[in-house]
Short mmCIF file of C-alpha atoms in Angstrom, two decimals:
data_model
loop_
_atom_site.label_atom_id
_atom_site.label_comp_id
_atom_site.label_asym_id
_atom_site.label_seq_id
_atom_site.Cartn_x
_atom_site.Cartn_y
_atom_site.Cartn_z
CA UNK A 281 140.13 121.32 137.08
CA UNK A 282 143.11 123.37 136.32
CA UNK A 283 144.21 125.03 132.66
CA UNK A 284 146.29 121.56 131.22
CA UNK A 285 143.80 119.30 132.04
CA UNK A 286 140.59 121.44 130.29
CA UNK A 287 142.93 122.01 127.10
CA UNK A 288 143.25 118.11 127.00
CA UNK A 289 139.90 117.70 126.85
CA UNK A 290 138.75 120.40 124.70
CA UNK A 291 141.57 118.54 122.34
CA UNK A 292 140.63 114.94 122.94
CA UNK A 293 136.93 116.05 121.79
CA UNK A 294 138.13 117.33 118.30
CA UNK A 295 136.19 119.63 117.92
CA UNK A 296 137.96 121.25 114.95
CA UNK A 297 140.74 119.85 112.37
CA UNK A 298 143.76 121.81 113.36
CA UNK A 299 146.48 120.53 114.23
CA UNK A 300 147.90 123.75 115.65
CA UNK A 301 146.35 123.27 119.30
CA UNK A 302 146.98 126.95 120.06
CA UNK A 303 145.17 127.91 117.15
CA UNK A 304 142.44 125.13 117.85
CA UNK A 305 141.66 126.34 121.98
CA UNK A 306 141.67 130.02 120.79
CA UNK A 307 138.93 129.39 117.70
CA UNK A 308 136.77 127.41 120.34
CA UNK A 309 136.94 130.06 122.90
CA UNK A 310 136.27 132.92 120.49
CA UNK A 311 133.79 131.45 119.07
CA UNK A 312 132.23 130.54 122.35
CA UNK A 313 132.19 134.22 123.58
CA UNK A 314 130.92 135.80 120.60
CA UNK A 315 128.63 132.90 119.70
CA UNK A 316 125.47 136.09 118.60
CA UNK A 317 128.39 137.14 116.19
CA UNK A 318 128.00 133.67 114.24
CA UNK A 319 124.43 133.36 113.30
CA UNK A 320 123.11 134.36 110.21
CA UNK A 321 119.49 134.70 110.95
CA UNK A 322 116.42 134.43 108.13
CA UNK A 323 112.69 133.73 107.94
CA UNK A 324 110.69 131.20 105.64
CA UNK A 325 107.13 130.92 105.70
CA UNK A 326 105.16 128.47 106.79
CA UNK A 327 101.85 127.46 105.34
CA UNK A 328 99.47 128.68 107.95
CA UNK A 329 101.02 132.13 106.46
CA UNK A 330 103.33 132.76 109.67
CA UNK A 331 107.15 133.25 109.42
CA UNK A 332 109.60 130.89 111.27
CA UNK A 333 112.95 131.94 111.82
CA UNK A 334 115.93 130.26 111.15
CA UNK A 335 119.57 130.49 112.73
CA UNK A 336 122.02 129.53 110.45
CA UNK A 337 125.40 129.36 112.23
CA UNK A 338 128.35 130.22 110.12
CA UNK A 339 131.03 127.50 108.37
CA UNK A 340 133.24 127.16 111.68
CA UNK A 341 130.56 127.10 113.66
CA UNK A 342 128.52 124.45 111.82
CA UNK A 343 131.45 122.09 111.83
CA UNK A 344 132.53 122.70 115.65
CA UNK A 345 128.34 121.68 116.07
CA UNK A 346 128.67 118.84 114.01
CA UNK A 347 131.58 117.36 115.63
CA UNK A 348 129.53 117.85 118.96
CA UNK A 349 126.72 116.02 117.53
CA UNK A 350 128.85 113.30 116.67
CA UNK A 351 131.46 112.57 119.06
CA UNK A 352 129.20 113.32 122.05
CA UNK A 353 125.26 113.54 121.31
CA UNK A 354 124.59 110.74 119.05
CA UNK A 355 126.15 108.26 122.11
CA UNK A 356 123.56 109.11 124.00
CA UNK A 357 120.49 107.48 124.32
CA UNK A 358 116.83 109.06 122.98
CA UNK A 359 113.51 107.69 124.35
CA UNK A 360 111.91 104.89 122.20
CA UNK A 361 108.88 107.26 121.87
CA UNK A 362 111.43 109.51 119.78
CA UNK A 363 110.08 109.48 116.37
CA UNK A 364 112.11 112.15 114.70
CA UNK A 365 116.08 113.65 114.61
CA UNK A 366 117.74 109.79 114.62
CA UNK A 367 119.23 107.71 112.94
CA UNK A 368 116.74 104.68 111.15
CA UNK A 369 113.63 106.74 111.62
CA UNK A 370 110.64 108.56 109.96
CA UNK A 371 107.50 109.47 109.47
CA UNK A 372 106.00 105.78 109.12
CA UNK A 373 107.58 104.71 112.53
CA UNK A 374 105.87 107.85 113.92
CA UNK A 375 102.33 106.53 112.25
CA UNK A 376 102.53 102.74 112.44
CA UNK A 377 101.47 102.37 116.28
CA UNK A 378 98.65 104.43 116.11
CA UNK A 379 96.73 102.27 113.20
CA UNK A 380 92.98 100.99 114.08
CA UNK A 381 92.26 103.45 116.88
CA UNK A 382 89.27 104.28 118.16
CA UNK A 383 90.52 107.63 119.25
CA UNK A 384 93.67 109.99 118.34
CA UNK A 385 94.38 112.66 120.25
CA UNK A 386 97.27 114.93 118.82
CA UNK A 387 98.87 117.35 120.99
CA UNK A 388 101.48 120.52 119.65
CA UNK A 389 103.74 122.02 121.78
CA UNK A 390 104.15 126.01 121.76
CA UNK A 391 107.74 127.44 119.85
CA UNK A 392 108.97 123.74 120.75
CA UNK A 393 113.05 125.10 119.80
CA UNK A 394 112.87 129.03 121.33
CA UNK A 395 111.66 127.42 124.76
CA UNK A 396 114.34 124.89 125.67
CA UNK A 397 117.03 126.73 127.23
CA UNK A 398 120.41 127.14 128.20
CA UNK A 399 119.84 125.09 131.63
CA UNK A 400 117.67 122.40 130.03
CA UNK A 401 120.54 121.97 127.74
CA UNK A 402 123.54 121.66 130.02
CA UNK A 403 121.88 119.70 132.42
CA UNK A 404 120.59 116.92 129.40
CA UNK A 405 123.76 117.25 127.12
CA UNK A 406 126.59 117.98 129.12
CA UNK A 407 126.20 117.93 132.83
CA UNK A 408 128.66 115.06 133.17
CA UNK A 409 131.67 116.95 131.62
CA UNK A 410 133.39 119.19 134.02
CA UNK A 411 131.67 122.32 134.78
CA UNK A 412 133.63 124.51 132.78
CA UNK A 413 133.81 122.04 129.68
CA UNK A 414 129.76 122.03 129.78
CA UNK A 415 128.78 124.97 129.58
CA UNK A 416 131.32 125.91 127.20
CA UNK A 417 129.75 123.37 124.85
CA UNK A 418 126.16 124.37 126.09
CA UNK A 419 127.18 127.77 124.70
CA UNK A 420 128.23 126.39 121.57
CA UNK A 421 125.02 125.10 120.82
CA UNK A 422 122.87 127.83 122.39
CA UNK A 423 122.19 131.22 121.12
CA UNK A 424 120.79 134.00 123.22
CA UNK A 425 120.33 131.28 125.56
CA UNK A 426 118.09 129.24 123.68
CA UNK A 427 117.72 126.16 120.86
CA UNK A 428 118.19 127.65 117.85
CA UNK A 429 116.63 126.06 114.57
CA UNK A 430 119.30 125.96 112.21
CA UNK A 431 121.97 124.46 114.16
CA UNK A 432 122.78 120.26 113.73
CA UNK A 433 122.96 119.99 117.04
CA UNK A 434 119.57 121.66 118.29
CA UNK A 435 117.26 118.65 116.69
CA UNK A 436 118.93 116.21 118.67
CA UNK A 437 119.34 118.14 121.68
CA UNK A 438 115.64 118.65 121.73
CA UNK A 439 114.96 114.51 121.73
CA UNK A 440 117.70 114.44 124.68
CA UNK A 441 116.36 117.27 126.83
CA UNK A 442 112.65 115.35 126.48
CA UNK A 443 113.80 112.15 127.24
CA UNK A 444 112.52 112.39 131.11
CA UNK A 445 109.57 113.57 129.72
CA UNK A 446 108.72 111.20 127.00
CA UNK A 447 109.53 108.54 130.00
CA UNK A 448 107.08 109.95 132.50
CA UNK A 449 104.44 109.43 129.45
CA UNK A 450 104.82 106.66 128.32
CA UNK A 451 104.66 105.10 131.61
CA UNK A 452 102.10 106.80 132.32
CA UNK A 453 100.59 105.79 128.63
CA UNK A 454 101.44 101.86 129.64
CA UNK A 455 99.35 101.87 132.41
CA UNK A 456 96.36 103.17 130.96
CA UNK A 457 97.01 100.81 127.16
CA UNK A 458 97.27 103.83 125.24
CA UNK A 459 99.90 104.48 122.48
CA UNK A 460 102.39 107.44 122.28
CA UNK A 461 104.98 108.76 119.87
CA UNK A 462 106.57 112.01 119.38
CA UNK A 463 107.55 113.68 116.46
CA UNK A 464 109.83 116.53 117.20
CA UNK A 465 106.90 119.12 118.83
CA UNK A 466 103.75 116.74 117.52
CA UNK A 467 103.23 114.23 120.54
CA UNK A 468 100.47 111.78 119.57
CA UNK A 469 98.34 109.51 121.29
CA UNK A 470 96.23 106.36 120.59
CA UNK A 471 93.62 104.07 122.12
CA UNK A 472 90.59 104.31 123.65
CA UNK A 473 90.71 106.77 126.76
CA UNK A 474 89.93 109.86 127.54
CA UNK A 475 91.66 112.65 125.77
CA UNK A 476 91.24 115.41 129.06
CA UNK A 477 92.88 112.84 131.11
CA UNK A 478 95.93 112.69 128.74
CA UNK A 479 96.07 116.48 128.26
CA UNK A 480 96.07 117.33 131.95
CA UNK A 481 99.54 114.78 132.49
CA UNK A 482 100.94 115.97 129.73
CA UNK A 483 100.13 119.32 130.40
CA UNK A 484 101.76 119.57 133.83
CA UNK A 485 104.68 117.25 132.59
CA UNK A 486 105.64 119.93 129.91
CA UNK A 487 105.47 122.78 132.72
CA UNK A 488 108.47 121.35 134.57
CA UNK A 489 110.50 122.21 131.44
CA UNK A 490 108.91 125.46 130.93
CA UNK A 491 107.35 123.71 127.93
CA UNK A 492 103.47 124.25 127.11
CA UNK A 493 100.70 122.61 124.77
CA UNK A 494 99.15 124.80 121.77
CA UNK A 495 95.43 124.98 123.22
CA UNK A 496 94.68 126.07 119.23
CA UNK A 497 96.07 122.58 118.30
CA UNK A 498 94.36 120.57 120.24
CA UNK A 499 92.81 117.92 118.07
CA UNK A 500 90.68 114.48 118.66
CA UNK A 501 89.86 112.63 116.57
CA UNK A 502 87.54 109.68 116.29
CA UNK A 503 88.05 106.38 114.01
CA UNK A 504 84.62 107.88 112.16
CA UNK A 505 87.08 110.42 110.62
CA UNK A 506 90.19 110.51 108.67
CA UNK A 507 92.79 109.81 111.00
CA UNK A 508 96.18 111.56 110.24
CA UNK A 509 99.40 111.19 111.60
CA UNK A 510 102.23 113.22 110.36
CA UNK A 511 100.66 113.41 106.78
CA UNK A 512 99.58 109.50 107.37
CA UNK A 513 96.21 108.36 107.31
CA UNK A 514 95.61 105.64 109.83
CA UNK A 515 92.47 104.87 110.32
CA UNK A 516 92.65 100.71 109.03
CA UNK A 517 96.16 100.88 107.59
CA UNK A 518 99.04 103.50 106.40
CA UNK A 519 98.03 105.61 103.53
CA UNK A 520 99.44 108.87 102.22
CA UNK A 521 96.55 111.31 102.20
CA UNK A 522 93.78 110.84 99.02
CA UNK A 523 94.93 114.48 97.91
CA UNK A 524 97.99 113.63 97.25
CA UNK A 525 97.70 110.05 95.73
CA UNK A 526 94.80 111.83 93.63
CA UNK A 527 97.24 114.28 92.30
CA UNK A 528 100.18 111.59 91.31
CA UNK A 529 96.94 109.52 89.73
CA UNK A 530 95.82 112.60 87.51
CA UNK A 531 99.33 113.04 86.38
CA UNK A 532 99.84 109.06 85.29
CA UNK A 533 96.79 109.18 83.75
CA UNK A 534 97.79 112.46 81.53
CA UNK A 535 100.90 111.16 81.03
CA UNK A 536 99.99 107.93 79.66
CA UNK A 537 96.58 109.27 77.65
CA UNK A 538 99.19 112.51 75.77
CA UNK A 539 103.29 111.32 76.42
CA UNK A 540 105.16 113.27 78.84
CA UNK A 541 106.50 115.59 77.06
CA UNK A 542 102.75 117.09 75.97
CA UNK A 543 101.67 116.80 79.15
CA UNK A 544 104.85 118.73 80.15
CA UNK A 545 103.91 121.38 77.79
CA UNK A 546 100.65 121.72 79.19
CA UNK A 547 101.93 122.57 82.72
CA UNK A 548 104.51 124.71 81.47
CA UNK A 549 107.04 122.62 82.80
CA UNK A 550 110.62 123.38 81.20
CA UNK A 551 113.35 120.67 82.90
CA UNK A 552 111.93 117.24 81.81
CA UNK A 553 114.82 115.23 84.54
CA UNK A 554 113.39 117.87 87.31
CA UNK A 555 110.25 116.70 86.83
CA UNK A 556 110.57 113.01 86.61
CA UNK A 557 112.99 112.53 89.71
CA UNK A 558 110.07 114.91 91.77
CA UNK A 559 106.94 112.20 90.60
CA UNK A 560 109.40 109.41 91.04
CA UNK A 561 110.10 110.62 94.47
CA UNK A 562 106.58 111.33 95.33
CA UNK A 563 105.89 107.79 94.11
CA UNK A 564 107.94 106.47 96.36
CA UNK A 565 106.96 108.15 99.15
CA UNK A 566 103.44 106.89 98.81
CA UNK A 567 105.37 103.04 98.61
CA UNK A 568 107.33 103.90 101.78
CA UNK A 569 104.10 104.11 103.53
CA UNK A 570 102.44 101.46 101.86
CA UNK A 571 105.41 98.94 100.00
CA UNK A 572 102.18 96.37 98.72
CA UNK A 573 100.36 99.34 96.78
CA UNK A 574 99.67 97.54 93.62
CA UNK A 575 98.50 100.77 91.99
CA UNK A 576 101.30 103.02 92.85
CA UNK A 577 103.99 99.91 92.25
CA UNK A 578 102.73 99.75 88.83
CA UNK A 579 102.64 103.93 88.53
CA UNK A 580 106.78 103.63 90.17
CA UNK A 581 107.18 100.93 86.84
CA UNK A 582 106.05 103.42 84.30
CA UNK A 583 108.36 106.26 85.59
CA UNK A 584 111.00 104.24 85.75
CA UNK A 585 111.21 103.98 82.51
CA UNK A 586 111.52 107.95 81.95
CA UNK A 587 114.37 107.75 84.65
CA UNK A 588 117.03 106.66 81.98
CA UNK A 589 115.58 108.86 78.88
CA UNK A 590 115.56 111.86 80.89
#
């Protein structure tokens, strides 16, 4: 593919909003070749105590990435067992198959982003563009060769370049009538089976990629126990966690026994909208996962009321 015809389609995927096309190749390419030079890189802890990093690409970068994501990524097709990183989907979708089930068997795999690399990339994302056009782009959305967190690209990228692999599951999954969904690194799986079975496929699957399972995370669970998925217990319907609906209950019930504003005063709580929109949002959260609540419809009711006094 000679010079001309690469320009044209660096243009035609608009990448940036110049309309200086000079200008526009150059930016691309510089960026491209000095793609360490436009990261910002921080950590934020998680709540086992350990640090993730973050890669924060800079403001031309992070457009050029979302103009990637949406001209060429989001046209392609994500496995159905996808649960995560598209459009029309959470955390319910992610829970909802795996209600009533005898057995659970959650599986995590190990720095899911730092171990997809540049080859799984280009050959998932943007094999079909000419050569020189893909890994340009692959470079774009790589850094030091790897899936950074941080980037808008790298979440869907990560769905794309487990698509094979989410196939070759569920398949396998069908045959056997058990459930599976994955949520970005979380793969679950549902039914009545043996869990050693699963592992081992899964297990071997992930190798191909370079990918491997989190022997520390490997949890069964039986329908005996509280069954959790993504933050959603399962076990004979959808249910946010009793923590948490216990906390929003304490805080109706101190809200309706002493007025907001005392009960405010009591938690030291200074910005009175702040507050609200969080308990409203929690509210609704526990209503997303279970809409016919009649206890937390009537607790969304009462804050409603504080929404327009606020």
């Amino acid at each position: 593919m000679n010079y001309n015809n690469i320009t044209y389609c660096l243009l035609s995927l608009n990448l940036l909003d110049y309309k200086d096309k000079n200008k526009y190749i150059k930016t691309i390419y510089s960026i491209s070749n000095n793609i360490e030079n436009n990261y910002k890189e921080y950590k934020i802890k998680k709540r086992n105590g350990n640090y993730r990093t973050i890669y924060e690409p800079n403001k031309i970068l992070k457009h050029i990435q979302r103009k990637i994501l949406s001209n060429i990524l989001e046209d392609m097709k994500v496995s159905e067992y996808a649960k995560a990183y598209h459009k029309n989907i959470n955390i319910v979708d992610n829970a909802i198959i795996h209600v009533k089930s005898k057995v659970i068997l959650k599986l995590d795999i190990v720095d899911f982003f730092d171990n997809i690399d540049f080859i799984n990339v280009y050959k998932n994302c943007f094999y079909s563009f000419p050569k020189s056009i893909g890994i340009l782009l692959t470079n774009l959305c790589t850094y030091y060769g790897f899936l950074p967190q941080g980037a808008p690209t790298s979440a869907y990228i990560s769905n794309l370049v487990m698509r094979e692999i989410d196939y070759k599951i569920g398949l396998f999954c069908k045959e056997l009538n058990i459930n599976y969904t994955r949520y970005s690194d979380d793969m679950t799986f549902s039914g009545d089976f043996n869990p050693n079975i699963v592992i081992r496929k899964v297990r071997k699957l992930l190798y191909k990629l370079n990918l491997k399972i989190n022997n520390k995370k490997i949890k069964v669970i039986y329908n005996y126990h509280s069954q959790s998925v993504t933050g959603i217990i399962v076990n004979e319907k959808m249910q946010a966690n009793s923590k948490y609906r216990s906390k929003i209950r304490q805080e109706i019930y101190y809200i309706n026994k002493y007025g907001i504003s005392s009960h405010m005063k009591k938690l030291n709580i200074k910005n009175k909208r702040k507050y609200i929109n969080s308990l409203y949002g929690r509210i609704l959260y526990v209503l997303q996962i279970n809409k016919d609540d009649i206890e937390f419809i009537k607790y969304r009711d009462i804050i409603k009321k504080y929404l327009h006094i606020s």
